[in-house]
Structures are given as C-alpha cells and as structure tokens.
Amino acid sequence: MSSGSGIGIHDLSLATTEFVLPHAALAAYNGTELGKYHVGIGQESMSVPAADEDIVTLGAAAAAPIVERHGSDRIRTVVFATESSIDQAKSAGVYVHSLLGLPSAARVVELKQACYGATAGLQFALGLVARDPSQQVLVIASDVSKYELDSPGEATQGAAAVAMLVSADPALVRIDGPSGLFTADVMDFWRPNYRDAALVDGQESISAYLQAVEGCWKDYSGQGGRGLEEFAAFCYHQPFTKMAFKAHRHLLNYGGLDTDQDVIAAAIGQSTAYNRVIGNSYTASVYLGLAALLDQAQDLSGQAIGFLSYGSGSVAEFFAGEVVPGYKERLRTAENLAAIERRTELDYAGYRQLHERSFPTDGGDYPTPVQNGGQFRFAGLRGHKRIYERR
Ligand code: HMG
C-alpha cells in the first residue's frame, strides 16, 4: 500500500515554550474540579509563550536542529503552517528562513486552514519531492492557541511547533498514496482578523470534528486505502487529548469494530503523551502526536500508522504512513523530552499577566523583556516591524 515513490518524513523536531501552567493552578483559580481537566478533557498542563516568544521563534527553534543535522543545500521550499499568523502579508516562514540562514534560492510560503494547515503543507511537500526527488521541503507547523480568559476554551490552550523534513527515501515514515478528504462549511471555531483570541462553539466543534472523521474515512476507503485493522496506531489532531479518544471510538464504531477502552488506549494512548502536557498546538498537534508515538512505542518498523488531521471551519484528511525500519536511531527523544521538561512553571497570576499583554499599534519602539532562554527571541516592535534575534 505504500506509495512506490517512497517519500515521507525524514526528520521531525519539536519546540515548545519557556513557560507552563499546570491545570491544577487554573482549577484552583476558577473552582473547577481537577478531574474535569485531568480526566474529562485529558489535559494536565499547557505551554504558555514568554513575552519574547511567538510562532516565529518557536518555528525556528523546531527547525534549527533539522538544518544542523542535514544542512540546507537541498531545501528549496519552506512551508510555514499556522493559524496564529503575525502578519497579513509576509510569511512567518521568511523570518525563519532568515534566522536559520537558509539559501536565497528557496520559495517560502505560509498556509492557513485552522489546525489542518500543516497536513496541507505535508501533502504539497510530497508532491514537490515527487516532481524532483533530489529536493527536500521543510514543513513547519507553529501555533499559539489562545482563548478568552475565563471561557470554557481556556483549559484547551497551548503552544508549540513541529518541523518536518520531507524527502525521498525518508528515515522515519513513508507516506502512502491514498488520502481521504472532507470539507464542510461550519462555524465551529474561527478568529476574525481583529481578534487575538479564537471564538468557538465548543459542543458544535466536537460534533463537526466527529462528522469530519467519518467523512474523510469514507473517502479514504473509496480511494482504496487500508482497512482499519491494518493500523498499528493512530495519530489524531488533539485539541485536548480526550478528543482523540472520542474520535477513535467514533471511527471504530463506524467501521463496526470493537470499541473496548483497552483497544482504544492501545491504538492511540502513546500518541497523546506530549499533547497532554503541552495543550492544543493547532497545526502542530497531529505531529506532536507522531513524535510522542515514535518516541515511546517499542518498535513500529514496517507497521502502518493512520493520521487524522482536522481543522475547524472545516477541512479534514485521513492518510497513512509506514514506519521505516531503523527509524529509532533517527529519533530526537531526549531533546523532545528536554524541551517539555525545561519549561518554567507559572502561577496563575503570572499566566494571566502574559495572556493580557498586547502591543500598542502606533508604530513606536516597544522592546520585549528578556524572558525566554532559547536560541531565538522576538525582541519587540519598532516602526511596525517585528524584530528577531538569534543568540
Ligand atoms: P466545557 O463546557 O468546559 O466542558 O467544554 P464539558 O462540560 O463539556 O465537560 C468536558 C468533559 O469533562 C465531559 O466529558 C464531562 O463529562 C467531563 P465528555 O462528556 O465530553 O466525555 N467532566 C468530568 N470528568 C471527570 N471528573 C469531573 C468532570 N466534570 C466534567 N469532575 C470544551 C469543553 C472542550 C468544549 C471546551 O474546553 C472548548 O470549547 N474548547 C475549545 C474547542 C475545542 O477544543 N474543540 C474540539 C474540536 S474542534 C478542533 O479540534 C479544532 C481546534 O483545534 C481549532 C482548529 O482547528 O483550529 C479547536
């Protein structure tokens, strides 16, 4: 079933923020029973960006180790997927291109369709590499998920970036040919240009997601995809980890298969480990799931993984990949865990202060405080321009 072209994910690296807010602190502040967060939505903590972090610094931090390992000579395309864009015209990827010193002979573009954008980027990358297998495409998914304070969505925030190098003869996951697609015009979650925080109809968004799972699975089967029993594991978009469990149960039900809790946990449990402590990272979420799965599973060599990418609004895609033997030597497990564990815990007041920060829009000089200890900083606004630094 794997595509004859043998193209896929050659390397995968993640980054998350300087700070983290445990759900225990949120629950203590708003009087919610902690069980609702830990069990009901399946979240323990959420990444919170420092004042000098944004989608560019996170994206650069995720991509830097990939460029370090493979060089940049073969990277002719950079696709930056995000729904927390910082400019209506210029691609955030151009800042990353500059911070990483990538070759000028490259095309760089930003893609948007809510959380689905990175999967579009991955699929476009597969097409570009099929056209010229000597080229590689750097796909970056980077987002800051922000809802209103004191809203139901607040507990499902988070922030992270994933960078993937897409190439021929990949070291990690070969992507299959068939894809199941689904688009429906729904208002489940959106963010008008004048708003910083997303608007959401929570229950509508859950049913829209489940409807999309069914829709793209139907199309995937029609495209000659694998049978449900052929998959060793699944990676779902995880706005909160319980959603992956709901989605997988829905898919198994639809396929007439056993929906026993243990069966579901065996198929998706390992893919939820990073999302459970990072929170929603929008475009990066499915691929954080992949990183967690590959980092923790015993040995998936030669086995099939199913991917379900959902972006509100809505567009969804189900596709499959086969894990490449020898992949374990190319993983970044220690670095991934370090990125998660290095975060400094905020108290509720510290989180609220960061959440409420915003910049004046008068074009003045507004430096940011030095808070993040990483390689890349968003140093502030000057004359309406964003200033970035590499240490
Ligand atoms: P809510 O109203 O705060 O919570 O909204 P709830 O009352 O629905 O409870 C949540 C769960 O906790 C329920 O379980 C309760 O029973 C359980 P369920 O019935 O769902 O299985 N619960 C408890 N469990 C154990 N102990 C307790 C307890 N109390 C209650 N003591 C909601 C929750 C997720 C809707 C809200 O946080 C929200 O609006 N989040 C944002 C929207 C979202 O994430 N939607 C997901 C699908 S859309 C999507 O994935 C796309 C997205 O990523 C955006 C994009 O594409 O760009 C969001």
GROMACS .gro file of C-alpha atoms and ligand atoms in nm:
model
  449
    1MET     CA    1   0.000   0.000   0.000
    2SER     CA    2   0.294   0.241   0.048
    3SER     CA    3   0.345   0.470  -0.249
    4GLY     CA    4   0.601   0.347  -0.498
    5SER     CA    5   0.775   0.684  -0.476
    6GLY     CA    6   0.897   0.626  -0.120
    7ILE     CA    7   0.857   0.983   0.000
    8GLY     CA    8   0.782   1.093   0.353
    9ILE     CA    9   0.905   1.235   0.680
   10HIS     CA   10   1.281   1.217   0.700
   11ASP     CA   11   1.322   1.409   1.026
   12LEU     CA   12   1.092   1.552   1.291
   13SER     CA   13   1.176   1.802   1.562
   14LEU     CA   14   0.963   1.989   1.814
   15ALA     CA   15   0.983   2.300   2.026
   16THR     CA   16   0.761   2.444   2.292
   17THR     CA   17   0.754   2.748   2.515
   18GLU     CA   18   0.951   2.887   2.807
   19PHE     CA   19   0.657   2.861   3.047
   20VAL     CA   20   0.392   2.610   3.151
   21LEU     CA   21   0.069   2.646   3.350
   22PRO     CA   22  -0.047   2.332   3.532
   23HIS     CA   23  -0.423   2.276   3.511
   24ALA     CA   24  -0.415   2.242   3.891
   25ALA     CA   25  -0.339   2.617   3.908
   26LEU     CA   26  -0.625   2.700   3.668
   27ALA     CA   27  -0.865   2.474   3.863
   28ALA     CA   28  -0.764   2.633   4.194
   29TYR     CA   29  -0.832   2.978   4.048
   30ASN     CA   30  -1.169   2.908   3.882
   31GLY     CA   31  -1.304   2.644   4.122
   32THR     CA   32  -1.329   2.366   3.861
   33GLU     CA   33  -1.291   2.009   3.986
   34LEU     CA   34  -0.945   1.895   3.875
   35GLY     CA   35  -1.098   1.568   3.746
   36LYS     CA   36  -1.272   1.764   3.471
   37TYR     CA   37  -0.934   1.871   3.336
   38HIS     CA   38  -0.726   1.560   3.407
   39VAL     CA   39  -0.993   1.306   3.309
   40GLY     CA   40  -1.281   1.495   3.141
   41ILE     CA   41  -1.067   1.669   2.878
   42GLY     CA   42  -0.743   1.476   2.942
   43GLN     CA   43  -0.509   1.771   2.999
   44GLU     CA   44  -0.253   1.822   3.275
   45SER     CA   45  -0.078   2.142   3.178
   46MET     CA   46  -0.043   2.388   2.892
   47SER     CA   47   0.252   2.564   2.736
   48VAL     CA   48   0.248   2.943   2.766
   49PRO     CA   49   0.472   3.163   2.549
   50ALA     CA   50   0.702   3.418   2.710
   51ALA     CA   51   0.670   3.783   2.607
   52ASP     CA   52   0.963   3.732   2.369
   53GLU     CA   53   0.832   3.413   2.206
   54ASP     CA   54   0.592   3.374   1.915
   55ILE     CA   55   0.524   3.144   1.621
   56VAL     CA   56   0.849   3.254   1.453
   57THR     CA   57   1.079   3.182   1.748
   58LEU     CA   58   0.902   2.851   1.813
   59GLY     CA   59   0.918   2.755   1.444
   60ALA     CA   60   1.288   2.847   1.422
   61ALA     CA   61   1.365   2.652   1.739
   62ALA     CA   62   1.192   2.343   1.598
   63ALA     CA   63   1.363   2.369   1.259
   64ALA     CA   64   1.719   2.459   1.370
   65PRO     CA   65   1.819   2.103   1.474
   66ILE     CA   66   1.698   1.970   1.137
   67VAL     CA   67   1.913   2.217   0.944
   68GLU     CA   68   2.203   2.138   1.176
   69ARG     CA   69   2.174   1.764   1.107
   70HIS     CA   70   2.107   1.768   0.732
   71GLY     CA   71   2.237   2.103   0.609
   72SER     CA   72   2.021   2.323   0.389
   73ASP     CA   73   2.162   2.265   0.038
   74ARG     CA   74   1.865   2.055  -0.073
   75ILE     CA   75   1.592   2.265   0.091
   76ARG     CA   76   1.431   2.464  -0.190
   77THR     CA   77   1.090   2.510  -0.026
   78VAL     CA   78   0.981   2.615   0.322
   79VAL     CA   79   0.613   2.580   0.407
   80PHE     CA   80   0.505   2.752   0.728
   81ALA     CA   81   0.162   2.642   0.850
   82THR     CA   82  -0.009   2.848   1.118
   83GLU     CA   83  -0.342   2.991   1.224
   84SER     CA   84  -0.188   3.237   1.469
   85SER     CA   85  -0.030   3.447   1.200
   86ILE     CA   86   0.167   3.761   1.292
   87ASP     CA   87   0.130   3.943   0.959
   88GLN     CA   88  -0.142   3.956   0.696
   89ALA     CA   89   0.108   3.974   0.408
   90LYS     CA   90   0.455   3.847   0.496
   91SER     CA   91   0.500   3.477   0.564
   92ALA     CA   92   0.631   3.393   0.912
   93GLY     CA   93   0.848   3.144   0.724
   94VAL     CA   94   1.054   3.427   0.574
   95TYR     CA   95   1.167   3.532   0.923
   96VAL     CA   96   1.258   3.169   0.999
   97HIS     CA   97   1.440   3.141   0.665
   98SER     CA   98   1.648   3.441   0.768
   99LEU     CA   99   1.708   3.328   1.129
  100LEU     CA  100   1.831   2.988   1.006
  101GLY     CA  101   2.042   3.129   0.720
  102LEU     CA  102   1.868   2.917   0.455
  103PRO     CA  103   1.971   2.956   0.089
  104SER     CA  104   1.821   3.250  -0.101
  105ALA     CA  105   1.734   3.007  -0.383
  106ALA     CA  106   1.420   2.895  -0.199
  107ARG     CA  107   1.045   2.953  -0.206
  108VAL     CA  108   0.880   3.030   0.127
  109VAL     CA  109   0.507   3.042   0.188
  110GLU     CA  110   0.255   3.048   0.475
  111LEU     CA  111  -0.050   2.819   0.469
  112LYS     CA  112  -0.372   2.851   0.664
  113GLN     CA  113  -0.677   2.636   0.727
  114ALA     CA  114  -0.707   2.623   1.104
  115CYS     CA  115  -0.534   2.316   1.251
  116TYR     CA  116  -0.528   2.138   0.915
  117GLY     CA  117  -0.263   2.368   0.757
  118ALA     CA  118   0.042   2.153   0.830
  119THR     CA  119  -0.115   1.849   0.669
  120ALA     CA  120  -0.179   2.053   0.355
  121GLY     CA  121   0.189   2.154   0.378
  122LEU     CA  122   0.298   1.792   0.412
  123GLN     CA  123   0.086   1.683   0.114
  124PHE     CA  124   0.213   1.970  -0.102
  125ALA     CA  125   0.568   1.880   0.001
  126LEU     CA  126   0.517   1.517  -0.107
  127GLY     CA  127   0.411   1.647  -0.449
  128LEU     CA  128   0.714   1.874  -0.484
  129VAL     CA  129   0.955   1.596  -0.389
  130ALA     CA  130   0.780   1.356  -0.629
  131ARG     CA  131   0.849   1.610  -0.905
  132ASP     CA  132   1.218   1.634  -0.813
  133PRO     CA  133   1.336   1.372  -0.561
  134SER     CA  134   1.671   1.550  -0.512
  135GLN     CA  135   1.491   1.834  -0.333
  136GLN     CA  136   1.377   1.847   0.028
  137VAL     CA  137   1.093   2.052   0.175
  138LEU     CA  138   1.097   2.196   0.524
  139VAL     CA  139   0.744   2.196   0.666
  140ILE     CA  140   0.699   2.399   0.985
  141ALA     CA  141   0.381   2.395   1.192
  142SER     CA  142   0.377   2.658   1.464
  143ASP     CA  143   0.093   2.797   1.671
  144VAL     CA  144  -0.010   2.972   1.988
  145SER     CA  145  -0.359   2.864   2.090
  146LYS     CA  146  -0.533   3.144   2.275
  147TYR     CA  147  -0.890   3.164   2.404
  148GLU     CA  148  -1.057   3.428   2.622
  149LEU     CA  149  -0.970   3.422   2.992
  150ASP     CA  150  -1.245   3.259   3.200
  151SER     CA  151  -1.403   3.092   2.894
  152PRO     CA  152  -1.455   2.712   2.856
  153GLY     CA  153  -1.187   2.709   2.585
  154GLU     CA  154  -0.924   2.848   2.826
  155ALA     CA  155  -0.836   2.500   2.953
  156THR     CA  156  -0.755   2.388   2.597
  157GLN     CA  157  -0.484   2.645   2.516
  158GLY     CA  158  -0.120   2.562   2.449
  159ALA     CA  159   0.166   2.645   2.211
  160ALA     CA  160   0.430   2.450   2.020
  161ALA     CA  161   0.597   2.400   1.685
  162VAL     CA  162   0.698   2.095   1.487
  163ALA     CA  163   0.938   2.097   1.194
  164MET     CA  164   0.946   1.811   0.942
  165LEU     CA  165   1.192   1.749   0.665
  166VAL     CA  166   1.012   1.585   0.373
  167SER     CA  167   1.230   1.389   0.133
  168ALA     CA  168   1.265   1.085  -0.088
  169ASP     CA  169   1.385   0.770   0.088
  170PRO     CA  170   1.276   0.902   0.430
  171ALA     CA  171   1.428   0.777   0.755
  172LEU     CA  172   1.109   0.790   0.967
  173VAL     CA  173   0.773   0.748   0.793
  174ARG     CA  174   0.690   0.675   0.428
  175ILE     CA  175   0.355   0.833   0.337
  176ASP     CA  176   0.104   0.625   0.138
  177GLY     CA  177  -0.062   0.747  -0.180
  178PRO     CA  178  -0.433   0.738  -0.086
  179SER     CA  179  -0.581   1.021   0.119
  180GLY     CA  180  -0.938   1.067   0.242
  181LEU     CA  181  -1.062   1.425   0.219
  182PHE     CA  182  -1.354   1.613   0.373
  183THR     CA  183  -1.460   1.978   0.366
  184ALA     CA  184  -1.775   2.130   0.519
  185ASP     CA  185  -1.859   2.499   0.573
  186VAL     CA  186  -1.923   2.511   0.950
  187MET     CA  187  -1.877   2.788   1.210
  188ASP     CA  188  -1.740   2.575   1.493
  189PHE     CA  189  -1.425   2.777   1.561
  190TRP     CA  190  -1.291   3.091   1.394
  191ARG     CA  191  -1.086   3.405   1.461
  192PRO     CA  192  -1.175   3.726   1.276
  193ASN     CA  193  -0.874   3.939   1.178
  194TYR     CA  194  -0.945   4.195   1.451
  195ARG     CA  195  -0.932   3.938   1.731
  196ASP     CA  196  -0.642   3.795   1.924
  197ALA     CA  197  -0.837   3.507   2.084
  198ALA     CA  198  -1.041   3.250   1.893
  199LEU     CA  199  -1.420   3.226   1.903
  200VAL     CA  200  -1.562   2.879   1.944
  201ASP     CA  201  -1.884   2.686   1.979
  202GLY     CA  202  -1.738   2.404   2.187
  203GLN     CA  203  -2.002   2.133   2.151
  204GLU     CA  204  -2.057   2.216   1.783
  205SER     CA  205  -1.681   2.186   1.727
  206ILE     CA  206  -1.676   1.837   1.878
  207SER     CA  207  -1.959   1.714   1.656
  208ALA     CA  208  -1.809   1.884   1.349
  209TYR     CA  209  -1.480   1.704   1.421
  210LEU     CA  210  -1.656   1.366   1.453
  211GLN     CA  211  -1.853   1.424   1.135
  212ALA     CA  212  -1.528   1.504   0.956
  213VAL     CA  213  -1.366   1.183   1.087
  214GLU     CA  214  -1.648   0.985   0.932
  215GLY     CA  215  -1.642   1.186   0.609
  216CYS     CA  216  -1.275   1.150   0.540
  217TRP     CA  217  -1.267   0.785   0.641
  218LYS     CA  218  -1.545   0.717   0.389
  219ASP     CA  219  -1.347   0.895   0.118
  220TYR     CA  220  -1.024   0.719   0.222
  221SER     CA  221  -1.191   0.380   0.181
  222GLY     CA  222  -1.326   0.488  -0.158
  223GLN     CA  223  -0.973   0.585  -0.262
  224GLY     CA  224  -0.852   0.228  -0.198
  225GLY     CA  225  -0.695   0.294   0.142
  226ARG     CA  226  -0.603   0.035   0.404
  227GLY     CA  227  -0.856  -0.142   0.624
  228LEU     CA  228  -0.897  -0.024   0.984
  229GLU     CA  229  -0.747  -0.346   1.123
  230GLU     CA  230  -0.422  -0.288   0.933
  231PHE     CA  231  -0.310   0.001   1.154
  232ALA     CA  232  -0.075  -0.048   1.448
  233ALA     CA  233  -0.154   0.300   1.584
  234PHE     CA  234  -0.328   0.628   1.502
  235CYS     CA  235  -0.232   0.994   1.541
  236TYR     CA  236  -0.526   1.233   1.573
  237HIS     CA  237  -0.545   1.608   1.589
  238GLN     CA  238  -0.566   1.668   1.965
  239PRO     CA  239  -0.721   1.998   2.076
  240PHE     CA  240  -0.738   1.816   2.410
  241THR     CA  241  -0.637   1.451   2.438
  242LYS     CA  242  -0.985   1.321   2.525
  243MET     CA  243  -1.091   1.434   2.176
  244ALA     CA  244  -0.861   1.173   2.021
  245PHE     CA  245  -1.032   0.903   2.227
  246LYS     CA  246  -1.376   1.029   2.121
  247ALA     CA  247  -1.267   1.038   1.756
  248HIS     CA  248  -1.115   0.691   1.758
  249ARG     CA  249  -1.419   0.541   1.926
  250HIS     CA  250  -1.635   0.708   1.662
  251LEU     CA  251  -1.421   0.567   1.380
  252LEU     CA  252  -1.420   0.213   1.524
  253ASN     CA  253  -1.795   0.232   1.574
  254TYR     CA  254  -1.842   0.344   1.218
  255GLY     CA  255  -1.622   0.056   1.100
  256GLY     CA  256  -1.819  -0.192   1.312
  257LEU     CA  257  -1.513  -0.279   1.523
  258ASP     CA  258  -1.458  -0.338   1.895
  259THR     CA  259  -1.466  -0.010   2.091
  260ASP     CA  260  -1.331  -0.152   2.414
  261GLN     CA  261  -1.142   0.112   2.620
  262ASP     CA  262  -0.823  -0.101   2.620
  263VAL     CA  263  -0.831  -0.142   2.242
  264ILE     CA  264  -0.861   0.235   2.201
  265ALA     CA  265  -0.588   0.306   2.455
  266ALA     CA  266  -0.353   0.061   2.281
  267ALA     CA  267  -0.411   0.231   1.944
  268ILE     CA  268  -0.375   0.594   2.050
  269GLY     CA  269  -0.255   0.617   2.412
  270GLN     CA  270   0.112   0.670   2.334
  271SER     CA  271   0.035   0.943   2.080
  272THR     CA  272  -0.123   1.161   2.350
  273ALA     CA  273   0.172   1.189   2.590
  274TYR     CA  274   0.315   1.522   2.464
  275ASN     CA  275  -0.020   1.686   2.386
  276ARG     CA  276  -0.143   1.607   2.737
  277VAL     CA  277   0.122   1.835   2.889
  278ILE     CA  278   0.161   2.089   2.604
  279GLY     CA  279  -0.207   2.152   2.523
  280ASN     CA  280  -0.352   2.248   2.186
  281SER     CA  281  -0.081   2.346   1.940
  282TYR     CA  282  -0.325   2.370   1.647
  283THR     CA  283  -0.127   2.286   1.327
  284ALA     CA  284   0.148   2.104   1.519
  285SER     CA  285  -0.088   1.885   1.719
  286VAL     CA  286  -0.108   1.572   1.496
  287TYR     CA  287   0.269   1.574   1.450
  288LEU     CA  288   0.339   1.614   1.822
  289GLY     CA  289   0.124   1.302   1.843
  290LEU     CA  290   0.352   1.131   1.591
  291ALA     CA  291   0.665   1.237   1.783
  292ALA     CA  292   0.522   1.102   2.110
  293LEU     CA  293   0.421   0.775   1.945
  294LEU     CA  294   0.757   0.713   1.776
  295ASP     CA  295   0.946   0.815   2.092
  296GLN     CA  296   0.756   0.572   2.313
  297ALA     CA  297   0.643   0.271   2.110
  298GLN     CA  298   0.852  -0.045   2.137
  299ASP     CA  299   0.917  -0.097   1.765
  300LEU     CA  300   0.688   0.010   1.486
  301SER     CA  301   0.922  -0.083   1.198
  302GLY     CA  302   0.723  -0.174   0.887
  303GLN     CA  303   0.390  -0.102   1.059
  304ALA     CA  304   0.116   0.132   0.944
  305ILE     CA  305   0.007   0.447   1.127
  306GLY     CA  306  -0.318   0.629   1.049
  307PHE     CA  307  -0.326   1.010   1.063
  308LEU     CA  308  -0.638   1.219   1.112
  309SER     CA  309  -0.590   1.590   1.065
  310TYR     CA  310  -0.883   1.822   1.144
  311GLY     CA  311  -0.900   2.198   1.105
  312SER     CA  312  -1.213   2.381   1.213
  313GLY     CA  313  -1.421   2.553   0.957
  314SER     CA  314  -1.367   2.272   0.839
  315VAL     CA  315  -1.120   2.061   0.641
  316ALA     CA  316  -1.002   1.715   0.739
  317GLU     CA  317  -0.780   1.446   0.591
  318PHE     CA  318  -0.714   1.083   0.677
  319PHE     CA  319  -0.393   0.936   0.540
  320ALA     CA  320  -0.149   0.662   0.630
  321GLY     CA  321   0.222   0.609   0.664
  322GLU     CA  322   0.454   0.315   0.710
  323VAL     CA  323   0.728   0.336   0.969
  324VAL     CA  324   1.073   0.287   0.817
  325PRO     CA  325   1.296   0.018   0.973
  326GLY     CA  326   1.591   0.178   1.153
  327TYR     CA  327   1.381   0.485   1.247
  328LYS     CA  328   1.471   0.458   1.613
  329GLU     CA  329   1.828   0.574   1.553
  330ARG     CA  330   1.699   0.898   1.397
  331LEU     CA  331   1.457   0.999   1.672
  332ARG     CA  332   1.508   1.302   1.895
  333THR     CA  333   1.350   1.155   2.208
  334ALA     CA  334   1.591   1.309   2.460
  335GLU     CA  335   1.566   1.656   2.301
  336ASN     CA  336   1.186   1.633   2.282
  337LEU     CA  337   1.159   1.545   2.649
  338ALA     CA  338   1.409   1.817   2.738
  339ALA     CA  339   1.200   2.080   2.552
  340ILE     CA  340   0.899   1.981   2.760
  341GLU     CA  341   1.077   1.944   3.091
  342ARG     CA  342   1.277   2.268   3.071
  343ARG     CA  343   0.965   2.483   3.092
  344THR     CA  344   0.932   2.703   3.399
  345GLU     CA  345   0.606   2.670   3.591
  346LEU     CA  346   0.393   2.984   3.612
  347ASP     CA  347   0.150   3.065   3.887
  348TYR     CA  348  -0.198   3.174   3.781
  349ALA     CA  349  -0.125   3.546   3.819
  350GLY     CA  350   0.189   3.518   3.603
  351TYR     CA  351  -0.006   3.335   3.331
  352ARG     CA  352  -0.287   3.592   3.337
  353GLN     CA  353  -0.040   3.878   3.303
  354LEU     CA  354   0.118   3.718   2.995
  355HIS     CA  355  -0.224   3.642   2.849
  356GLU     CA  356  -0.332   4.006   2.881
  357ARG     CA  357  -0.018   4.151   2.717
  358SER     CA  358  -0.068   4.337   2.393
  359PHE     CA  359   0.130   4.592   2.191
  360PRO     CA  360   0.026   4.948   2.117
  361THR     CA  361  -0.039   4.989   1.744
  362ASP     CA  362   0.114   5.337   1.697
  363GLY     CA  363   0.441   5.225   1.538
  364GLY     CA  364   0.653   5.318   1.842
  365ASP     CA  365   0.952   5.134   1.982
  366TYR     CA  366   0.834   4.852   2.211
  367PRO     CA  367   1.110   4.612   2.319
  368THR     CA  368   1.006   4.290   2.493
  369PRO     CA  369   1.153   4.183   2.827
  370VAL     CA  370   1.412   3.905   2.805
  371GLN     CA  371   1.224   3.601   2.931
  372ASN     CA  372   1.299   3.306   2.707
  373GLY     CA  373   1.628   3.123   2.741
  374GLY     CA  374   1.622   2.972   2.391
  375GLN     CA  375   1.825   3.045   2.078
  376PHE     CA  376   1.568   3.277   1.916
  377ARG     CA  377   1.398   3.588   2.055
  378PHE     CA  378   1.120   3.815   1.943
  379ALA     CA  379   1.290   4.135   2.059
  380GLY     CA  380   0.995   4.369   2.005
  381LEU     CA  381   0.819   4.604   1.768
  382ARG     CA  382   0.985   4.906   1.607
  383GLY     CA  383   0.817   5.118   1.341
  384HIS     CA  384   0.550   4.847   1.296
  385LYS     CA  385   0.827   4.592   1.225
  386ARG     CA  386   0.888   4.276   1.425
  387ILE     CA  387   1.249   4.241   1.536
  388TYR     CA  388   1.400   3.894   1.587
  389GLU     CA  389   1.736   3.793   1.732
  390ARG     CA  390   1.942   3.476   1.723
  391ARG     CA  391   2.172   3.416   2.016
  392HMG     P1  392  -1.688   2.252   2.887
  392HMG     O1  393  -1.825   2.304   2.869
  392HMG     O2  394  -1.598   2.327   2.978
  392HMG     O3  395  -1.683   2.105   2.942
  392HMG     O4  396  -1.625   2.245   2.740
  392HMG     P2  397  -1.792   1.988   2.944
  392HMG     O5  398  -1.898   2.022   3.039
  392HMG     O6  399  -1.831   1.951   2.803
  392HMG     O7  400  -1.704   1.873   3.007
  392HMG     C1  401  -1.596   1.820   2.941
  392HMG     C2  402  -1.583   1.673   2.981
  392HMG     O8  403  -1.541   1.665   3.118
  392HMG     C3  404  -1.716   1.594   2.972
  392HMG     O9  405  -1.683   1.466   2.927
  392HMG     C4  406  -1.761   1.587   3.118
  392HMG    O10  407  -1.845   1.479   3.147
  392HMG     C5  408  -1.627   1.572   3.188
  392HMG     P3  409  -1.747   1.405   2.790
  392HMG    O11  410  -1.893   1.407   2.809
  392HMG    O12  411  -1.706   1.502   2.679
  392HMG    O13  412  -1.684   1.273   2.775
  392HMG     N1  413  -1.624   1.610   3.330
  392HMG     C6  414  -1.557   1.540   3.424
  392HMG     N2  415  -1.483   1.428   3.417
  392HMG     C7  416  -1.425   1.383   3.531
  392HMG     N3  417  -1.439   1.446   3.652
  392HMG     C8  418  -1.513   1.558   3.662
  392HMG     C9  419  -1.575   1.610   3.546
  392HMG     N4  420  -1.653   1.718   3.521
  392HMG    C10  421  -1.682   1.717   3.389
  392HMG     N5  422  -1.523   1.620   3.781
  392HMG    C11  423  -1.478   2.205   2.559
  392HMG    C12  424  -1.523   2.158   2.697
  392HMG    C13  425  -1.375   2.109   2.508
  392HMG    C14  426  -1.596   2.209   2.466
  392HMG    C15  427  -1.417   2.347   2.575
  392HMG    O14  428  -1.298   2.340   2.650
  392HMG    C16  429  -1.387   2.416   2.444
  392HMG    O15  430  -1.474   2.486   2.389
  392HMG     N6  431  -1.261   2.400   2.389
  392HMG    C17  432  -1.223   2.460   2.264
  392HMG    C18  433  -1.284   2.389   2.144
  392HMG    C19  434  -1.223   2.255   2.115
  392HMG    O16  435  -1.115   2.222   2.155
  392HMG     N7  436  -1.295   2.175   2.031
  392HMG    C20  437  -1.250   2.046   1.990
  392HMG    C21  438  -1.295   2.007   1.850
  392HMG     S1  439  -1.260   2.136   1.730
  392HMG    C22  440  -1.091   2.118   1.693
  392HMG    O17  441  -1.032   2.022   1.727
  392HMG    C23  442  -1.027   2.229   1.620
  392HMG    C24  443  -0.943   2.326   1.703
  392HMG    O18  444  -0.821   2.267   1.739
  392HMG    C25  445  -0.923   2.455   1.627
  392HMG    C26  446  -0.868   2.448   1.487
  392HMG    O19  447  -0.892   2.362   1.407
  392HMG    O20  448  -0.800   2.546   1.455
  392HMG    C27  449  -1.013   2.365   1.831
   0.00000   0.00000   0.00000
